[in-house]
Amino acid sequence: MGTRCEIYLRRWDDGYCEVVELWKHWDGYPEHMFPFLRRFASFTSECVGDQRHWLTYPTDMAAMLIAFDYEERRLRGEKYLRPDVRPRGDIRDAEYAYVVDLPGEAEGYMEVTCYRICRGEGLKDRDRRELRERRSLSNTGHLDRVGTVRIRMR
């Protein structure tokens, strides 16, 4: 059985927040995801070259995260290459949530905050609304903040 997680790619712009919601079936625990997201940061930086502004757009970063996951699995020689990272849709069974705040054009870091979700029910609708209104999620009794890391976008 997989350790499922939700990934929220987010950009703040003058009080407005744009969010893309993804879901990952396998290996959603922090010991896997933080290194995975570090490798992803290197991958995206290489992909965009001097077009650094692409790193600020949640939709572009979501597409690159799906491509990165596929490419990593292909290079490992996995037999089945069904995408593991994909749009969240209405899936509600994640054990972890990762909120990825993308860098502004002048910044060189993305900030990733991990939350453990009690009972593995995924983020609730009110949590997802709060993602668009506040920098961090409230402790509502079903979320434990695991930690935050800053990942350099080379």
PDB file of C-alpha atoms in Angstrom:
ATOM      1  CA  MET A   1       0.000   0.000   0.000  1.00  0.00           C
ATOM      2  CA  GLY A   2       1.293   3.475  -0.856  1.00  0.00           C
ATOM      3  CA  THR A   3       1.987   6.391   1.421  1.00  0.00           C
ATOM      4  CA  ARG A   4      -0.137   8.929  -0.393  1.00  0.00           C
ATOM      5  CA  CYS A   5       0.405  12.663  -0.359  1.00  0.00           C
ATOM      6  CA  GLU A   6      -1.031  15.843  -1.756  1.00  0.00           C
ATOM      7  CA  ILE A   7       1.227  18.505  -3.264  1.00  0.00           C
ATOM      8  CA  TYR A   8       0.071  22.108  -3.481  1.00  0.00           C
ATOM      9  CA  LEU A   9       2.146  24.339  -5.762  1.00  0.00           C
ATOM     10  CA  ARG A  10       1.421  27.908  -4.794  1.00  0.00           C
ATOM     11  CA  ARG A  11       2.329  31.445  -5.867  1.00  0.00           C
ATOM     12  CA  TRP A  12       1.449  34.649  -4.033  1.00  0.00           C
ATOM     13  CA  ASP A  13       1.098  37.813  -6.098  1.00  0.00           C
ATOM     14  CA  ASP A  14      -0.154  41.052  -4.496  1.00  0.00           C
ATOM     15  CA  GLY A  15      -2.536  39.265  -2.136  1.00  0.00           C
ATOM     16  CA  TYR A  16      -3.777  36.830  -4.788  1.00  0.00           C
ATOM     17  CA  CYS A  17      -2.831  33.182  -4.464  1.00  0.00           C
ATOM     18  CA  GLU A  18      -2.721  30.727  -7.369  1.00  0.00           C
ATOM     19  CA  VAL A  19      -2.649  27.030  -6.404  1.00  0.00           C
ATOM     20  CA  VAL A  20      -2.337  23.812  -8.405  1.00  0.00           C
ATOM     21  CA  GLU A  21      -3.289  20.635  -6.531  1.00  0.00           C
ATOM     22  CA  LEU A  22      -1.510  17.339  -7.236  1.00  0.00           C
ATOM     23  CA  TRP A  23      -1.656  13.883  -5.696  1.00  0.00           C
ATOM     24  CA  LYS A  24       1.053  11.194  -5.398  1.00  0.00           C
ATOM     25  CA  HIS A  25       0.339   7.552  -4.570  1.00  0.00           C
ATOM     26  CA  TRP A  26       3.747   6.127  -3.584  1.00  0.00           C
ATOM     27  CA  ASP A  27       6.409   7.287  -1.114  1.00  0.00           C
ATOM     28  CA  GLY A  28       4.733  10.406   0.247  1.00  0.00           C
ATOM     29  CA  TYR A  29       6.602  10.378   3.559  1.00  0.00           C
ATOM     30  CA  PRO A  30       9.023  13.274   4.280  1.00  0.00           C
ATOM     31  CA  GLU A  31      12.176  11.132   4.139  1.00  0.00           C
ATOM     32  CA  HIS A  32      11.397  10.505   0.462  1.00  0.00           C
ATOM     33  CA  MET A  33       9.624  13.703  -0.549  1.00  0.00           C
ATOM     34  CA  PHE A  34      12.145  16.304   0.629  1.00  0.00           C
ATOM     35  CA  PRO A  35      15.010  14.712  -1.405  1.00  0.00           C
ATOM     36  CA  PHE A  36      12.560  14.118  -4.300  1.00  0.00           C
ATOM     37  CA  LEU A  37      11.660  17.822  -4.317  1.00  0.00           C
ATOM     38  CA  ARG A  38      15.367  18.803  -4.146  1.00  0.00           C
ATOM     39  CA  ARG A  39      16.056  16.698  -7.249  1.00  0.00           C
ATOM     40  CA  PHE A  40      12.982  18.250  -8.867  1.00  0.00           C
ATOM     41  CA  ALA A  41      14.346  21.759  -8.171  1.00  0.00           C
ATOM     42  CA  SER A  42      17.580  20.864  -9.987  1.00  0.00           C
ATOM     43  CA  PHE A  43      15.611  19.323 -12.864  1.00  0.00           C
ATOM     44  CA  THR A  44      13.396  22.378 -13.321  1.00  0.00           C
ATOM     45  CA  SER A  45      16.300  24.796 -13.109  1.00  0.00           C
ATOM     46  CA  GLU A  46      18.042  22.868 -15.862  1.00  0.00           C
ATOM     47  CA  CYS A  47      14.852  22.698 -17.955  1.00  0.00           C
ATOM     48  CA  VAL A  48      14.075  26.416 -17.883  1.00  0.00           C
ATOM     49  CA  GLY A  49      17.604  27.653 -18.557  1.00  0.00           C
ATOM     50  CA  ASP A  50      17.564  31.440 -18.541  1.00  0.00           C
ATOM     51  CA  GLN A  51      13.733  31.596 -18.555  1.00  0.00           C
ATOM     52  CA  ARG A  52      13.648  31.678 -14.733  1.00  0.00           C
ATOM     53  CA  HIS A  53      10.169  33.226 -14.626  1.00  0.00           C
ATOM     54  CA  TRP A  54       8.716  29.799 -15.522  1.00  0.00           C
ATOM     55  CA  LEU A  55       9.709  28.659 -12.020  1.00  0.00           C
ATOM     56  CA  THR A  56       7.116  31.057 -10.581  1.00  0.00           C
ATOM     57  CA  TYR A  57       4.052  29.604 -12.344  1.00  0.00           C
ATOM     58  CA  PRO A  58       2.216  26.786 -10.527  1.00  0.00           C
ATOM     59  CA  THR A  59       0.800  25.347 -13.778  1.00  0.00           C
ATOM     60  CA  ASP A  60       4.238  25.143 -15.434  1.00  0.00           C
ATOM     61  CA  MET A  61       5.797  23.677 -12.297  1.00  0.00           C
ATOM     62  CA  ALA A  62       2.993  21.099 -12.007  1.00  0.00           C
ATOM     63  CA  ALA A  63       3.603  19.963 -15.581  1.00  0.00           C
ATOM     64  CA  MET A  64       7.345  19.730 -14.904  1.00  0.00           C
ATOM     65  CA  LEU A  65       6.760  17.794 -11.651  1.00  0.00           C
ATOM     66  CA  ILE A  66       4.678  15.208 -13.495  1.00  0.00           C
ATOM     67  CA  ALA A  67       7.342  14.957 -16.222  1.00  0.00           C
ATOM     68  CA  PHE A  68      10.125  14.731 -13.624  1.00  0.00           C
ATOM     69  CA  ASP A  69       8.392  11.905 -11.752  1.00  0.00           C
ATOM     70  CA  TYR A  70       7.880   9.998 -14.991  1.00  0.00           C
ATOM     71  CA  GLU A  71      11.499  10.520 -16.088  1.00  0.00           C
ATOM     72  CA  GLU A  72      12.948   9.432 -12.726  1.00  0.00           C
ATOM     73  CA  ARG A  73      10.894   6.258 -12.779  1.00  0.00           C
ATOM     74  CA  ARG A  74      11.803   5.533 -16.416  1.00  0.00           C
ATOM     75  CA  LEU A  75      15.528   5.934 -15.671  1.00  0.00           C
ATOM     76  CA  ARG A  76      15.187   3.492 -12.744  1.00  0.00           C
ATOM     77  CA  GLY A  77      13.865   0.950 -15.238  1.00  0.00           C
ATOM     78  CA  GLU A  78      10.417   0.589 -13.742  1.00  0.00           C
ATOM     79  CA  LYS A  79       8.235  -1.726 -15.776  1.00  0.00           C
ATOM     80  CA  TYR A  80       4.984   0.234 -15.469  1.00  0.00           C
ATOM     81  CA  LEU A  81       5.173   3.946 -16.148  1.00  0.00           C
ATOM     82  CA  ARG A  82       1.707   5.067 -15.159  1.00  0.00           C
ATOM     83  CA  PRO A  83       2.113   8.585 -13.738  1.00  0.00           C
ATOM     84  CA  ASP A  84       2.425   8.577  -9.960  1.00  0.00           C
ATOM     85  CA  VAL A  85       2.151  12.377  -9.650  1.00  0.00           C
ATOM     86  CA  ARG A  86      -1.095  13.587 -11.190  1.00  0.00           C
ATOM     87  CA  PRO A  87      -3.875  16.139 -10.709  1.00  0.00           C
ATOM     88  CA  ARG A  88      -5.531  15.682  -7.327  1.00  0.00           C
ATOM     89  CA  GLY A  89      -9.111  15.619  -8.503  1.00  0.00           C
ATOM     90  CA  ASP A  90     -11.447  14.432  -5.747  1.00  0.00           C
ATOM     91  CA  ILE A  91      -9.077  11.930  -4.114  1.00  0.00           C
ATOM     92  CA  ARG A  92      -9.214  12.164  -0.313  1.00  0.00           C
ATOM     93  CA  ASP A  93      -6.861   9.597   1.159  1.00  0.00           C
ATOM     94  CA  ALA A  94      -3.500  11.341   1.640  1.00  0.00           C
ATOM     95  CA  GLU A  95      -1.391  10.907   4.757  1.00  0.00           C
ATOM     96  CA  TYR A  96       0.801  13.946   4.065  1.00  0.00           C
ATOM     97  CA  ALA A  97       0.380  17.336   2.418  1.00  0.00           C
ATOM     98  CA  TYR A  98       3.213  19.411   0.966  1.00  0.00           C
ATOM     99  CA  VAL A  99       2.670  23.116   0.418  1.00  0.00           C
ATOM    100  CA  VAL A 100       5.275  24.344  -2.059  1.00  0.00           C
ATOM    101  CA  ASP A 101       5.596  28.120  -2.160  1.00  0.00           C
ATOM    102  CA  LEU A 102       7.244  28.943  -5.465  1.00  0.00           C
ATOM    103  CA  PRO A 103       9.887  31.644  -5.723  1.00  0.00           C
ATOM    104  CA  GLY A 104       9.284  35.117  -7.045  1.00  0.00           C
ATOM    105  CA  GLU A 105      11.358  35.990 -10.115  1.00  0.00           C
ATOM    106  CA  ALA A 106      14.101  37.590  -8.040  1.00  0.00           C
ATOM    107  CA  GLU A 107      14.177  34.806  -5.429  1.00  0.00           C
ATOM    108  CA  GLY A 108      16.166  31.623  -5.693  1.00  0.00           C
ATOM    109  CA  TYR A 109      14.306  29.331  -3.289  1.00  0.00           C
ATOM    110  CA  MET A 110      11.079  27.446  -3.035  1.00  0.00           C
ATOM    111  CA  GLU A 111       9.772  26.814   0.465  1.00  0.00           C
ATOM    112  CA  VAL A 112       8.191  23.435   1.216  1.00  0.00           C
ATOM    113  CA  THR A 113       6.074  22.827   4.319  1.00  0.00           C
ATOM    114  CA  CYS A 114       5.010  19.293   5.181  1.00  0.00           C
ATOM    115  CA  TYR A 115       1.896  18.436   7.204  1.00  0.00           C
ATOM    116  CA  ARG A 116       0.991  14.969   8.485  1.00  0.00           C
ATOM    117  CA  ILE A 117      -2.740  14.403   8.089  1.00  0.00           C
ATOM    118  CA  CYS A 118      -4.334  12.429  10.911  1.00  0.00           C
ATOM    119  CA  ARG A 119      -6.426   9.453   9.778  1.00  0.00           C
ATOM    120  CA  GLY A 120      -5.080   9.783   6.196  1.00  0.00           C
ATOM    121  CA  GLU A 121      -8.160  11.582   4.915  1.00  0.00           C
ATOM    122  CA  GLY A 122      -6.375  14.266   2.904  1.00  0.00           C
ATOM    123  CA  LEU A 123      -6.840  17.976   3.394  1.00  0.00           C
ATOM    124  CA  LYS A 124     -10.378  19.065   4.079  1.00  0.00           C
ATOM    125  CA  ASP A 125     -12.144  21.664   1.931  1.00  0.00           C
ATOM    126  CA  ARG A 126     -11.660  24.318   4.615  1.00  0.00           C
ATOM    127  CA  ASP A 127      -7.899  23.606   4.647  1.00  0.00           C
ATOM    128  CA  ARG A 128      -7.729  23.971   0.883  1.00  0.00           C
ATOM    129  CA  ARG A 129      -9.572  27.301   1.080  1.00  0.00           C
ATOM    130  CA  GLU A 130      -7.171  28.428   3.804  1.00  0.00           C
ATOM    131  CA  LEU A 131      -4.214  27.618   1.518  1.00  0.00           C
ATOM    132  CA  ARG A 132      -5.395  30.427  -0.735  1.00  0.00           C
ATOM    133  CA  GLU A 133      -5.838  32.918   2.106  1.00  0.00           C
ATOM    134  CA  ARG A 134      -2.973  32.359   4.545  1.00  0.00           C
ATOM    135  CA  ARG A 135       0.696  31.472   4.418  1.00  0.00           C
ATOM    136  CA  SER A 136       0.311  28.493   6.764  1.00  0.00           C
ATOM    137  CA  LEU A 137      -2.478  26.142   7.742  1.00  0.00           C
ATOM    138  CA  SER A 138      -4.145  26.350  11.146  1.00  0.00           C
ATOM    139  CA  ASN A 139      -3.775  23.490  13.553  1.00  0.00           C
ATOM    140  CA  THR A 140      -7.332  22.214  13.432  1.00  0.00           C
ATOM    141  CA  GLY A 141      -6.684  18.950  15.256  1.00  0.00           C
ATOM    142  CA  HIS A 142      -6.216  16.808  12.167  1.00  0.00           C
ATOM    143  CA  LEU A 143      -2.918  18.319  10.935  1.00  0.00           C
ATOM    144  CA  ASP A 144       0.566  18.096  12.433  1.00  0.00           C
ATOM    145  CA  ARG A 145       3.183  20.393  10.931  1.00  0.00           C
ATOM    146  CA  VAL A 146       6.225  18.204  10.293  1.00  0.00           C
ATOM    147  CA  GLY A 147       8.588  20.932   9.109  1.00  0.00           C
ATOM    148  CA  THR A 148       9.612  23.406   6.457  1.00  0.00           C
ATOM    149  CA  VAL A 149      12.642  23.372   4.171  1.00  0.00           C
ATOM    150  CA  ARG A 150      13.963  25.942   1.740  1.00  0.00           C
ATOM    151  CA  ILE A 151      15.159  24.406  -1.516  1.00  0.00           C
ATOM    152  CA  ARG A 152      17.514  26.350  -3.727  1.00  0.00           C
ATOM    153  CA  MET A 153      16.449  26.732  -7.360  1.00  0.00           C
ATOM    154  CA  ARG A 154      19.833  26.606  -9.099  1.00  0.00           C
TER     155      ARG A 154
END
